Every structure is written in structure tokens, then in C-alpha cells.
Coordinates of C-alpha atoms and ligand atoms in Angstrom, one line a residue:
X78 CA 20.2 -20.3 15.6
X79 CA 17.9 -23.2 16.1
X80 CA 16.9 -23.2 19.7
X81 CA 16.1 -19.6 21.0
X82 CA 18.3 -18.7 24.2
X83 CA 16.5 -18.7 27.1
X84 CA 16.6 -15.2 27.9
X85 CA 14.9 -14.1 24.8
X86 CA 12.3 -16.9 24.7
X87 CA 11.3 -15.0 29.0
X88 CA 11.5 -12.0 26.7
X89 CA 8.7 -13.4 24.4
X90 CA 6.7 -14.8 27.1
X91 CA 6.5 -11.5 28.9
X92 CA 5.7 -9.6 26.0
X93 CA 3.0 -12.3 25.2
X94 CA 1.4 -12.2 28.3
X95 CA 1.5 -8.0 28.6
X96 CA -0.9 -8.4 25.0
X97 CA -3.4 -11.0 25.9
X98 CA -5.7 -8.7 27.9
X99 CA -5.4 -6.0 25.3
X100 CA -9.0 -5.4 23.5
X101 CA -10.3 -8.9 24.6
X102 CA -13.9 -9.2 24.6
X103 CA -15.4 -10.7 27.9
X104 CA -18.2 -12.6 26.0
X105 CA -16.2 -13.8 23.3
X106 CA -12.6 -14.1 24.2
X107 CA -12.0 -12.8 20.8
X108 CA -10.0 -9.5 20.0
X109 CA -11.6 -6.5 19.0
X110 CA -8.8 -4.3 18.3
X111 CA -9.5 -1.9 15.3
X112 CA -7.5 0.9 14.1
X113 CA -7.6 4.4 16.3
X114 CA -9.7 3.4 19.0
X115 CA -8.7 3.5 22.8
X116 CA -7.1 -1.0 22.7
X117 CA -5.2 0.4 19.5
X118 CA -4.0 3.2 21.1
X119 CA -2.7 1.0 24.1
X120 CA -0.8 -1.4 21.3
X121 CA 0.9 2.1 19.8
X122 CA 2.1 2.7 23.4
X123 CA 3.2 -0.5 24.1
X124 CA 5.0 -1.0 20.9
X125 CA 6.7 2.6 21.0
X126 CA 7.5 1.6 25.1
X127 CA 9.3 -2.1 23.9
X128 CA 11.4 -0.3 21.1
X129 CA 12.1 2.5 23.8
X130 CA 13.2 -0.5 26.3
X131 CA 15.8 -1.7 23.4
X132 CA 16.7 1.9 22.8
X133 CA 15.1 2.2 19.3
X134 CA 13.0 5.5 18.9
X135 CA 9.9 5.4 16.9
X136 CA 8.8 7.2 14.3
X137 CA 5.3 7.2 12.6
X138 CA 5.6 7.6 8.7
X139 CA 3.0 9.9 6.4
X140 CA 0.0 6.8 7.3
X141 CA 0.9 6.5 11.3
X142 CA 2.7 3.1 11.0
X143 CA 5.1 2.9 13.5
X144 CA 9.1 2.4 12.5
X145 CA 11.9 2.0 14.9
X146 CA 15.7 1.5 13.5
X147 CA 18.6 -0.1 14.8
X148 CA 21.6 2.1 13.1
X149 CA 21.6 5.0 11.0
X150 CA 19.4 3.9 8.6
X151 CA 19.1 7.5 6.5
X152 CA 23.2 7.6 6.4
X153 CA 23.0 3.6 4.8
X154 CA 20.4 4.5 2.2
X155 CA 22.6 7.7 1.2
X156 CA 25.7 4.8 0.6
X157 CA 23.5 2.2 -1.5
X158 CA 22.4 0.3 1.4
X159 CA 18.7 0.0 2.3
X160 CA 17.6 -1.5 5.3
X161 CA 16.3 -4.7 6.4
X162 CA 12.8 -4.7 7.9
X163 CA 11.0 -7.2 10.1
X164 CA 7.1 -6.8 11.9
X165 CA 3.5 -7.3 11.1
X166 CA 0.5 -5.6 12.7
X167 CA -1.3 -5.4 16.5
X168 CA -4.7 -4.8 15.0
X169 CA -7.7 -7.6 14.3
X170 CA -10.6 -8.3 12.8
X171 CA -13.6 -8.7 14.9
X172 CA -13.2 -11.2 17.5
X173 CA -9.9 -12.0 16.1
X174 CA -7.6 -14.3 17.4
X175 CA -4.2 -13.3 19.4
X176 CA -1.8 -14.6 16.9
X177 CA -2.6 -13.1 13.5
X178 CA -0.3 -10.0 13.4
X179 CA 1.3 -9.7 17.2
X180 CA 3.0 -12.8 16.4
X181 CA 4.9 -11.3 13.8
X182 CA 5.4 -8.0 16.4
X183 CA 6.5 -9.5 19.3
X184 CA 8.5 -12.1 17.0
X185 CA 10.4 -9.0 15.2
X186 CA 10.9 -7.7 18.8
X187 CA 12.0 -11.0 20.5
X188 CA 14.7 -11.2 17.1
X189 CA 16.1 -7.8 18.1
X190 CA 17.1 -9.3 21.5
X191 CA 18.2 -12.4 20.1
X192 CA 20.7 -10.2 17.5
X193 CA 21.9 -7.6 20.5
X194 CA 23.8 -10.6 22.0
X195 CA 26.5 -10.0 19.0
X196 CA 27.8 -7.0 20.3
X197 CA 27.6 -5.3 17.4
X198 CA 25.2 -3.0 15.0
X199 CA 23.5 -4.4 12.7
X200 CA 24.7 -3.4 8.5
X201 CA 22.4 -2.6 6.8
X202 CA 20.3 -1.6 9.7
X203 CA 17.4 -3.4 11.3
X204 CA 14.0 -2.0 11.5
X205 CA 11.4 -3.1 13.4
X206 CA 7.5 -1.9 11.9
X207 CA 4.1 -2.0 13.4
X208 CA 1.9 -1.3 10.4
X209 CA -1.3 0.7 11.5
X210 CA -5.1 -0.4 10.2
X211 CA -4.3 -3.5 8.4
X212 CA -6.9 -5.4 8.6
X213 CA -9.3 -3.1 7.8
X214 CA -12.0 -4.6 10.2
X215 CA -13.1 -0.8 10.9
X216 CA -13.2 1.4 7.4
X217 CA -13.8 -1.9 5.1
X218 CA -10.1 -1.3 2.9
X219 CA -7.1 -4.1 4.3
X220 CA -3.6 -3.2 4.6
X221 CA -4.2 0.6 5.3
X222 CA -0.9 1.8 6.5
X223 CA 1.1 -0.2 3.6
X224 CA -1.5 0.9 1.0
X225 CA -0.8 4.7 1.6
X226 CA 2.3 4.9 2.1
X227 CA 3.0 2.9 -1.3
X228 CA 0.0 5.2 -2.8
X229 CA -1.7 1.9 -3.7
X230 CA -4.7 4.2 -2.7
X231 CA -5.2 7.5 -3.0
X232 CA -5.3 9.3 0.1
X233 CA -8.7 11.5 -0.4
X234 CA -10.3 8.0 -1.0
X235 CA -8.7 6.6 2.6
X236 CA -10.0 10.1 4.5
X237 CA -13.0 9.8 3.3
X238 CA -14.0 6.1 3.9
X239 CA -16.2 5.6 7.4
X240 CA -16.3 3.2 10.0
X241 CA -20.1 1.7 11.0
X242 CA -21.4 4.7 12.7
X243 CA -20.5 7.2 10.1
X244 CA -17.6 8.6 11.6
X245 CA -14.9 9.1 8.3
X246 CA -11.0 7.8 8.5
X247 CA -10.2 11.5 8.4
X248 CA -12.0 12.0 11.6
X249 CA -10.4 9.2 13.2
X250 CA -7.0 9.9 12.9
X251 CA -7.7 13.4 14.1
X252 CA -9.1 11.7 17.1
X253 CA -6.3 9.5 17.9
X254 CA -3.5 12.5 17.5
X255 CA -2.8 12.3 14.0
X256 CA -3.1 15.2 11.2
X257 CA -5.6 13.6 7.9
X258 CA -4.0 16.2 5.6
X259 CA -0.8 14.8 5.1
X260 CA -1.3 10.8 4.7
X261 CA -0.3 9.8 1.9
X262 CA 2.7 8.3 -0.3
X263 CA 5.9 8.5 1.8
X264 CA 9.0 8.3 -0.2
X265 CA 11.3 8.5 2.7
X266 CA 10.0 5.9 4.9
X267 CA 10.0 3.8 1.8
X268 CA 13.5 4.4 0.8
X269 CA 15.1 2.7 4.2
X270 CA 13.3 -0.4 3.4
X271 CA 15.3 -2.9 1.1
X272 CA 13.9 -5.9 2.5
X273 CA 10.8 -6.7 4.3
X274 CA 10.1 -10.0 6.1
X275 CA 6.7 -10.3 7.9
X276 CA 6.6 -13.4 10.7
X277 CA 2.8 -14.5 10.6
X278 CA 1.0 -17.5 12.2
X279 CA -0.1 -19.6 9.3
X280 CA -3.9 -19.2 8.2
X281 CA -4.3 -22.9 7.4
X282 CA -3.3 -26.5 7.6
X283 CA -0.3 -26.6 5.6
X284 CA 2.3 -27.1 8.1
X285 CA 0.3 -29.2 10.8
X286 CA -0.4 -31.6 7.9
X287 CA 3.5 -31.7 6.9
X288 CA 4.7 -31.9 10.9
X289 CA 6.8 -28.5 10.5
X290 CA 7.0 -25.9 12.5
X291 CA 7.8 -23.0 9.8
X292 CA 7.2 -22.5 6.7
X293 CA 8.3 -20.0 4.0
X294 CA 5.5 -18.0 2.1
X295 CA 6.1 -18.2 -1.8
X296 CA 3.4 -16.3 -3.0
X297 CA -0.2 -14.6 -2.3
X298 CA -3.5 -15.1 -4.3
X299 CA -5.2 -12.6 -6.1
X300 CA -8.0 -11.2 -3.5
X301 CA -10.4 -8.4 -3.3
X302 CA -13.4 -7.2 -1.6
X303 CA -17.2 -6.1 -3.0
X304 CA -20.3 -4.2 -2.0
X305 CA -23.6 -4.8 -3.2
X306 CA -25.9 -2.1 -2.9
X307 CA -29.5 -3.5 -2.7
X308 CA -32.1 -1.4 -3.0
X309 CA -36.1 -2.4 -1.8
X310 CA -39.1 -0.6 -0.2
X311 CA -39.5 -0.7 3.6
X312 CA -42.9 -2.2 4.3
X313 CA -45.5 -3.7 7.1
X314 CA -44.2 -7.4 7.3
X315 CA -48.0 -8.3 8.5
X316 CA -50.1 -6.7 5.9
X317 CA -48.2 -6.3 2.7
X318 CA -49.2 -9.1 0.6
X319 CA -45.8 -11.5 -1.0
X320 CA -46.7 -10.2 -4.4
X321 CA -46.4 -6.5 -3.5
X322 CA -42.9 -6.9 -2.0
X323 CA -39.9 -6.0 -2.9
X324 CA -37.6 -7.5 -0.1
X325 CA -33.8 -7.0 -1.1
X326 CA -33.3 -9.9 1.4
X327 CA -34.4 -12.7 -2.0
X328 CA -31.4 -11.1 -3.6
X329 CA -29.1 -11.3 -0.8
X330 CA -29.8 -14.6 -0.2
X331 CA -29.3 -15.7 -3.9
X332 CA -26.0 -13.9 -4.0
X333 CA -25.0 -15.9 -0.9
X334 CA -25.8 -18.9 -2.3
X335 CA -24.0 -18.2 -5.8
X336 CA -20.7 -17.1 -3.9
X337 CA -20.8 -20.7 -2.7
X338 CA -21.5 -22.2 -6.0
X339 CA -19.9 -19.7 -8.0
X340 CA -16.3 -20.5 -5.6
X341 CA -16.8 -24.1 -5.9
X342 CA -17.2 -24.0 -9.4
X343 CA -14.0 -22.2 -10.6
X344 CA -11.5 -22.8 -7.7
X345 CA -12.0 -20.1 -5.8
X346 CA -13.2 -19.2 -2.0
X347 CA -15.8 -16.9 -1.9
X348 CA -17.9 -15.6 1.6
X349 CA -20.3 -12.9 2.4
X350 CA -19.6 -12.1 6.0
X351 CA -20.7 -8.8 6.5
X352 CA -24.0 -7.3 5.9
X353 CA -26.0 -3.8 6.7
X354 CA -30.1 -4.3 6.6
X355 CA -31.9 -1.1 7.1
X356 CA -34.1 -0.4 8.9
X357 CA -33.5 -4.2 10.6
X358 CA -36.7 -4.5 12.2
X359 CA -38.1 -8.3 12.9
X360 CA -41.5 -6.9 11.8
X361 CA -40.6 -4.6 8.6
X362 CA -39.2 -5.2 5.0
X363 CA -36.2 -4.2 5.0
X364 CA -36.1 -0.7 2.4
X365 CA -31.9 -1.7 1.5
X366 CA -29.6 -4.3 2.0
X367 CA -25.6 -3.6 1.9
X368 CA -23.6 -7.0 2.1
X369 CA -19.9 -7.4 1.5
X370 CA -18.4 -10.1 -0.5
X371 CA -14.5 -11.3 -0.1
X372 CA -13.1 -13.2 -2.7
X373 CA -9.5 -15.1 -3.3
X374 CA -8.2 -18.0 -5.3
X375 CA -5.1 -18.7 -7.1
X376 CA -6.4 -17.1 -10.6
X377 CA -7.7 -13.7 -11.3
X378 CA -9.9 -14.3 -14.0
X379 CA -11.2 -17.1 -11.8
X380 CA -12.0 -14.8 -9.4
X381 CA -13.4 -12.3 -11.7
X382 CA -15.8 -15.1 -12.8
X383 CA -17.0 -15.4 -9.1
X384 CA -18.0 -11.9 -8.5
X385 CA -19.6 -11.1 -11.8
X386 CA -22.0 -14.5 -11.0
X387 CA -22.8 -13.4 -7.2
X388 CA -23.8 -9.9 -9.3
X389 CA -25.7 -11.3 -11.4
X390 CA -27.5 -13.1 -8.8
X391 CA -28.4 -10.0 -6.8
X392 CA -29.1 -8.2 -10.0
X393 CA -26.7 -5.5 -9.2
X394 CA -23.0 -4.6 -10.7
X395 CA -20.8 -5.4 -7.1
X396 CA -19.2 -2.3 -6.0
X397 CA -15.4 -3.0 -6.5
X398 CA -13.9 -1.6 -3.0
X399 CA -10.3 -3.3 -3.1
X400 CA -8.3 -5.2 -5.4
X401 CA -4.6 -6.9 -5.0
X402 CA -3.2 -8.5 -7.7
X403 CA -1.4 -12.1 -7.3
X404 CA 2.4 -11.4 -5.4
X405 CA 4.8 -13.8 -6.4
X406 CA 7.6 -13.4 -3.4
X407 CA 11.3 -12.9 -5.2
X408 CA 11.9 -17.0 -6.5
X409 CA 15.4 -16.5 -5.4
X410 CA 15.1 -15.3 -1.8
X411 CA 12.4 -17.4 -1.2
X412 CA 14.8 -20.8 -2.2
X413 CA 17.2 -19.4 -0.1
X414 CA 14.7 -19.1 2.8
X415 CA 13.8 -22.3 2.4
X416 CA 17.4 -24.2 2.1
X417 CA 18.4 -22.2 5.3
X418 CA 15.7 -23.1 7.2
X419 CA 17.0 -26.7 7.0
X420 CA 14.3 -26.8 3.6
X421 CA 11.1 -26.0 5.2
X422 CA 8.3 -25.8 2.8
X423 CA 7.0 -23.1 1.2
X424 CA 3.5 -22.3 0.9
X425 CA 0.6 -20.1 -1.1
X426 CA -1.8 -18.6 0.9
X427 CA -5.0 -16.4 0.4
X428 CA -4.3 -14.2 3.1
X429 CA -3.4 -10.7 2.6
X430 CA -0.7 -9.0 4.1
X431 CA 1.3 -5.9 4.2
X432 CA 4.2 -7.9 2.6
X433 CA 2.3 -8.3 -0.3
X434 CA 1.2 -4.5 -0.8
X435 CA 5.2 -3.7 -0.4
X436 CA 6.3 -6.7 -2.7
X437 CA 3.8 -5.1 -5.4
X438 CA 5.2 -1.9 -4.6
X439 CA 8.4 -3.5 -6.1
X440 CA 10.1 -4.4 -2.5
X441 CA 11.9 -7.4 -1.9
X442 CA 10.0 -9.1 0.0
X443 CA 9.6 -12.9 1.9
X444 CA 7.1 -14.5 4.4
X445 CA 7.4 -16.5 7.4
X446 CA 4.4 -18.8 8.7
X447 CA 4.4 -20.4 12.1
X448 CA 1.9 -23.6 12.2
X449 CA -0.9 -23.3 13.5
X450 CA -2.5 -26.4 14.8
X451 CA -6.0 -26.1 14.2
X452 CA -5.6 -24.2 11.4
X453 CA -8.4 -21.5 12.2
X454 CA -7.9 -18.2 12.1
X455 CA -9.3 -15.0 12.5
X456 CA -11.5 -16.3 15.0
X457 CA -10.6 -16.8 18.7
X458 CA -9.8 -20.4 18.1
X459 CA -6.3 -19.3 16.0
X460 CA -3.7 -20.8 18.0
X461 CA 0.4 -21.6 18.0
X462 CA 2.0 -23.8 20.2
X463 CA 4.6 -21.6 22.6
X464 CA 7.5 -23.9 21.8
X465 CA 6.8 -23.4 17.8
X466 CA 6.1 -18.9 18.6
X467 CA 9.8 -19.8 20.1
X468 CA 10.9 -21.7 16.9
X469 CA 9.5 -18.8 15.0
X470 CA 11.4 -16.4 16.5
X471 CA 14.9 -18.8 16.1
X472 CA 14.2 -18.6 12.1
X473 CA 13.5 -15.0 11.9
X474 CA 16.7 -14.4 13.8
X475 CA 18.8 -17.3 11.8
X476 CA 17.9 -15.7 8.3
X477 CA 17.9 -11.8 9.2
X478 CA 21.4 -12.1 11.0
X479 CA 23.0 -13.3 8.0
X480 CA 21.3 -10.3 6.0
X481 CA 22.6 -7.6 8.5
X482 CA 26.2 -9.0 8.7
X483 CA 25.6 -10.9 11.9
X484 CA 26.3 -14.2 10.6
X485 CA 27.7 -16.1 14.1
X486 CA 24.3 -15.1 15.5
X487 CA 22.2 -16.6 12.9
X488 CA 24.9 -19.7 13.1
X489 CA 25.7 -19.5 9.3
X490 CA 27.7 -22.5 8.2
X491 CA 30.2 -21.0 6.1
X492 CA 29.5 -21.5 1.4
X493 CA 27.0 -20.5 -0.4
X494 CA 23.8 -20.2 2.2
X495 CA 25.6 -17.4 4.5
X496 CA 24.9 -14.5 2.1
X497 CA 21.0 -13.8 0.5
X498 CA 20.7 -13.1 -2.6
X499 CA 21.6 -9.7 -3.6
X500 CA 18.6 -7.3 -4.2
X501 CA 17.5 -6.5 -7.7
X502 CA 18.7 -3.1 -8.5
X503 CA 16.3 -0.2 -8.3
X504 CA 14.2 -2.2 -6.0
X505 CA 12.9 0.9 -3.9
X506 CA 10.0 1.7 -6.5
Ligands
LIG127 ZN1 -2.2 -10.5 9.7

């Protein structure tokens, strides 16, 4: 399938258009939809009501991601047959962009539609996933719902971890519906996953620069995110004299500049976006400082380097609050992507994703990006050109038709592209 038939491209278009006003700031134009609040909420009902519409049911798993599969998905994992799953995430950072994770939604969606014209069911079956809380704009920990559920994090951690005015994940979930006590690893909704392909706008240049539309991911950088707990004494900021200060501000703003220099230095990117100043008055010293550092780059020790140079510029040891190793998609799968997409390029990134936290978890697992013009993201500015959302949604459908036996959908040429490579056994770790 290279161009998308018009029927599913209206499809698309309308789901597009029901999502723009969905947490949209006023001020900004920027999205502000974080897990379990009242826009998330909205996104869980419109999902569950679009898989409803293609008469999929949705279930939530032990996190609250939301699953819907097309065929019997329990009766193919009992015969040897895992699933094939497709989908991303409806929730942003703050003042996010409308691309980065609905994209990869409506896309999976918009595939569905694209596949029903066969006639037939798809084998293995299809799922179609909307992972809860990844990007962990509200409790400070990414990829949430595929951490738990792979028990890359233990669950008394997750309940326990609070949002910016102390209320605790536990409490949140309660809030929204959901029961705290049973999160955690979930075997089953595991199990029907064989493959997992994740549709996402691309968080960079790479494709504008080579004139492609899509691209296939190859791999992930290391990436991880730090706290730095600075401590100081809250003072007059008219009569305490400079040498009786102790301002945790001079720290901070050493250990913003070292991230920069630290980054540049070994290869890295490095940013401090996110800080908590108590008591943040314009006319006191500020008695602690809390400020979060993110850090990526294509080498781990690299990286290491990095964060033990911004500590010691802040004089403390950096409170380690996530780590994910580098994920290497399967070299196989992700050649096979590539030559079936008439050889679109495949790219790194230093994004995170759910894919990765399932390819870790020993999933088979391959990326789709969808150019993105300027290149920004995470920021209202993130942006995909319809035609190339459409062209997205062509691919997706071209390379999972041919894994669910729907070959003359995807328009597989017959030799050695129509089949992908066979999964590794004992791939459901
Ligand atoms: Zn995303």
C-alpha cells in the first residue's frame, strides 16, 4: 500500500480534528495532557469509543494501558502465535505538541481501517494499544504504563511517586477509577504481544534533511533522568550580607552550566529543565533548590561521565530517578522494514519510548518515524505535513498486513520481502 485509500485518509482527518482541542492551552497552544487528570480521561474515552466504533473492546491491563484486539488473541497465544501490536500514547509533556504520541494512535487506528477492507481477520491478531503515563510529565518517571507492566519498576516505587502538589501516583489512579493495589507486572497482557511497532513523528531533522517521508528506527540511546537535592538557608535578600549566604541558586547555576559543557565535551546532550526553588520569593534566599537533569547520548559511560560532572558542580551526588539502557531494535526486522519501505533510512534517536521499555523487556520490537519538518518537538511547534501523517499510515499498514497474513492489503510483491522475519524463540520474556 503506498497511497492510503481515500476513505481511511477522511478517517484520519476526522480523528485528527476530534483531538486538536483536547487539553490545549488557550495561552500557549501547547498540550497539557498528563496522566489521570480530566483531558486524559477524555483521550481514554475517545480511544475506548474509536476501537468500540471498529468493534474492538478494550481492555486496561494491571498499569491502565488500554488494549483492544482484533481476533482471539488468548486462543493464538495458546497455539504458539503471539500477536502483533501497533499504537503509542495520547499523553504530553507540558505544552507539548499534537503529534508526539496521537500520531502513532490515530495512525494504528487509521491502519485498522485500512486492513478491514480485506475481508478477513487478521492471523496472528492485531492489537491496537494506548499506553497510559508515558511521558511522565506529571510523577517525573517516563514510560509508566510499559515500565509496570514489564516490572522495569517496582510498583510500591510507582504508587508512591507524587505529582507537583503532593498528591501520590497511588492517589491518582484511585481518582481516575483505577484500584493502586494491583499495578504491577502483567504476564498476560504481555504474553499476546509478539511484536510491537510504535508509529511516532520523528523528534529531529533526520528525514527533512534526506527528503523522506518515513523512516525506520534502528536503535535508542542510553537516557536517564536526575534530581539534585540542594540544600541552603532561607534568608532576608536586603540585609544578609554575600558572605553570610548560602544561596543553593550558585550551585544550581554551576550545575547548569557544566551539563552544557559536560554534554559537549563527551558527545552527549544534557539539559536541566525543570526546577523547584523554595520558598521562591523575589525578595528571599531561597532555603533549597530541587532541579532535574535529563541526559542521553549514544554511550553510557559517556553519559555517566556527564552526570557525575554536573554533581560535582553542585556539590551533591544526583539522585538517580530513571535509567534505560541503549535498545538495539532486532537487526533483522529492522533491514526488512527498511527494504520494504522501498529502503527508507533508518535512524538512532534519543527519544524514549515505550517500544524501547518492551524491546528491553525482550519483545520484538521496530520503530516508525514520520518527518517532521522543523524538526522541534515536544513544544507546540512539532509539526507533520498531513500528506506525510497519510504516508505514515500507508507504511504502517504495508508492513503489518504482511505480518498478520494480509499480504494483498499491504501489496506484497511476491519473494523474499512478503514474510518478516520469524521471531526469536522465547521472545515473550
Ligand atoms: Zn512519544
Amino acid at each position: 500500500m503506498r497511497e492510503l485509500p481515500a476513505d481511511v485518509a477522511t478517517a484520519f482527518d476526522r480523528m485528527w480534528a476530534d483531538l486538536e482541542p483536547v487539553g490545549r492551552a488557550a495561552d500557549t497552544g501547547g498540550y497539557r495532557r498528563y496522566a489521570w487528570t480530566a483531558p486524559d480521561r477524555q483521550l481514554r474515552e475517545w480511544f475506548a469509543a474509536e476501537c468500540d466504533r471498529r468493534g474492538l473492546e478494550v481492555t486496561t491491563d494491571r498499569f491502565g494501558n488500554q488494549w483492544a484486539w482484533w481476533g482471539d488473541v488468548d486462543a493464538s497465544v495458546a497455539a504458539g502465535r503471539p500477536g502483533v501490536a501497533i499504537g503509542s500514547h495520547l499523553d504530553s509533556v507540558p505544552d507539548g505538541g499534537a503529534y508526539d504520541g496521537p500520531l502513532g494512535v490515530v495512525s494504528a487506528l487509521a491502519c485498522v481501517d485500512a486492513l478491514r477492507r480485506a475481508g478477513t481477520t487478521p492471523d496472528p491478531p492485531l492489537g491496537v494499544v494506548n499506553f497510559a503515563d508515558e511521558e511522565g510529565a506529571r510523577f517525573g518517571v517516563a514510560c509508566m504504563g510499559s515500565r509496570v507492566i514489564t516490572g522495569a519498576i517496582d510498583p510500591d516505587r510507582a504508587r508512591a511517586l507524587k505529582d507537583a502538589d503532593g498528591v501520590t501516583m497511588a492517589e491518582a489512579l484511585r481518582a481516575a477509577g483505577g484500584d493502586p493495589d494491583t499495578i504491577g507486572r502483567d504476564y498476560q497482557a504481555l504474553a499476546r504481544v509478539g511484536t510491537f511497532l510504535e508509529l511516532h513523528v520523528e523528534q529531529g531533522r533526520g528525514l527533512a534533511d534526506l527528503g523522506r517521508p518515513v523512516a525506520v528506527g534502528s536503535s535508542i540511546w542510553p537516557h536517564g533522568r536526575w534530581r539534585l537535592d540542594l540544600l541552603g538557608q532561607a534568608n532576608h535578600a536586603g540585609t544578609t550580607r554575600l558572605a553570610d549566604r548560602h544561596d543553593p541558586m550558585l550551585p544550581l547555576a554551576e550545575a547548569i552550566l557544566a551539563a552544557r559543557s559536560a554534554a559537549q565535551r563527551h558527545g552527549c546532550v544534557a539539559t536541566i529543565g525543570k526546577t523547584r526553588i523554595e520558598p521562591g520569593g523575589v525578595n528571599a534566599i531561597p532555603s533549597r533548590v530541587q532541579a532535574w537533569l535529563d541526559a542521553r547520548g549514544a554511550d553510557p559511560d559517556a553519559v555517566r561521565q556527564v552526570v557525575a560532572a554536573v554533581g560535582q558542580a553542585a556539590r551533591v551526588e544526583p539522585a538517580q530517578e530513571s535509567w534505560t539502557p541503549v535498545t538495539a531494535f532486532d537487526d533483522e526486522l529492522v533491514e526488512w522494514l527498511a527494504r520494504v519501505l522501498d529502503d527508507a533510512p533508518t535512524l538512532g534517536t534519543g527519544a524514549g519510548h515505550d517500544a524501547g521499555i518492551l524491546a528491553n523487556a525482550g519483545k520484538r520490537v521496530a520503530m516508525l518515524y514520520v518527518r517532521n519538518p522543523t524538526g522541534v518537538s515536544h513544544s507546540p511547534d512539532e509539526y507533520a505535513e498531513r500528506a506525510d501523517c497519510h504516508a505514515g499510515v500507508a507504511a504502517l499498514t504495508r508492513v503489518v498486513a504482511r505480518f498478520v497474513g494480509m499480504d494483498a492489503v499491504g501489496g506484497a510483491s511476491s519473494g523474499m520481502d512478503g514474510t518478516p522475519p520469524a521471531s526469536e524463540p522465547g521472545g515473550d520474556r
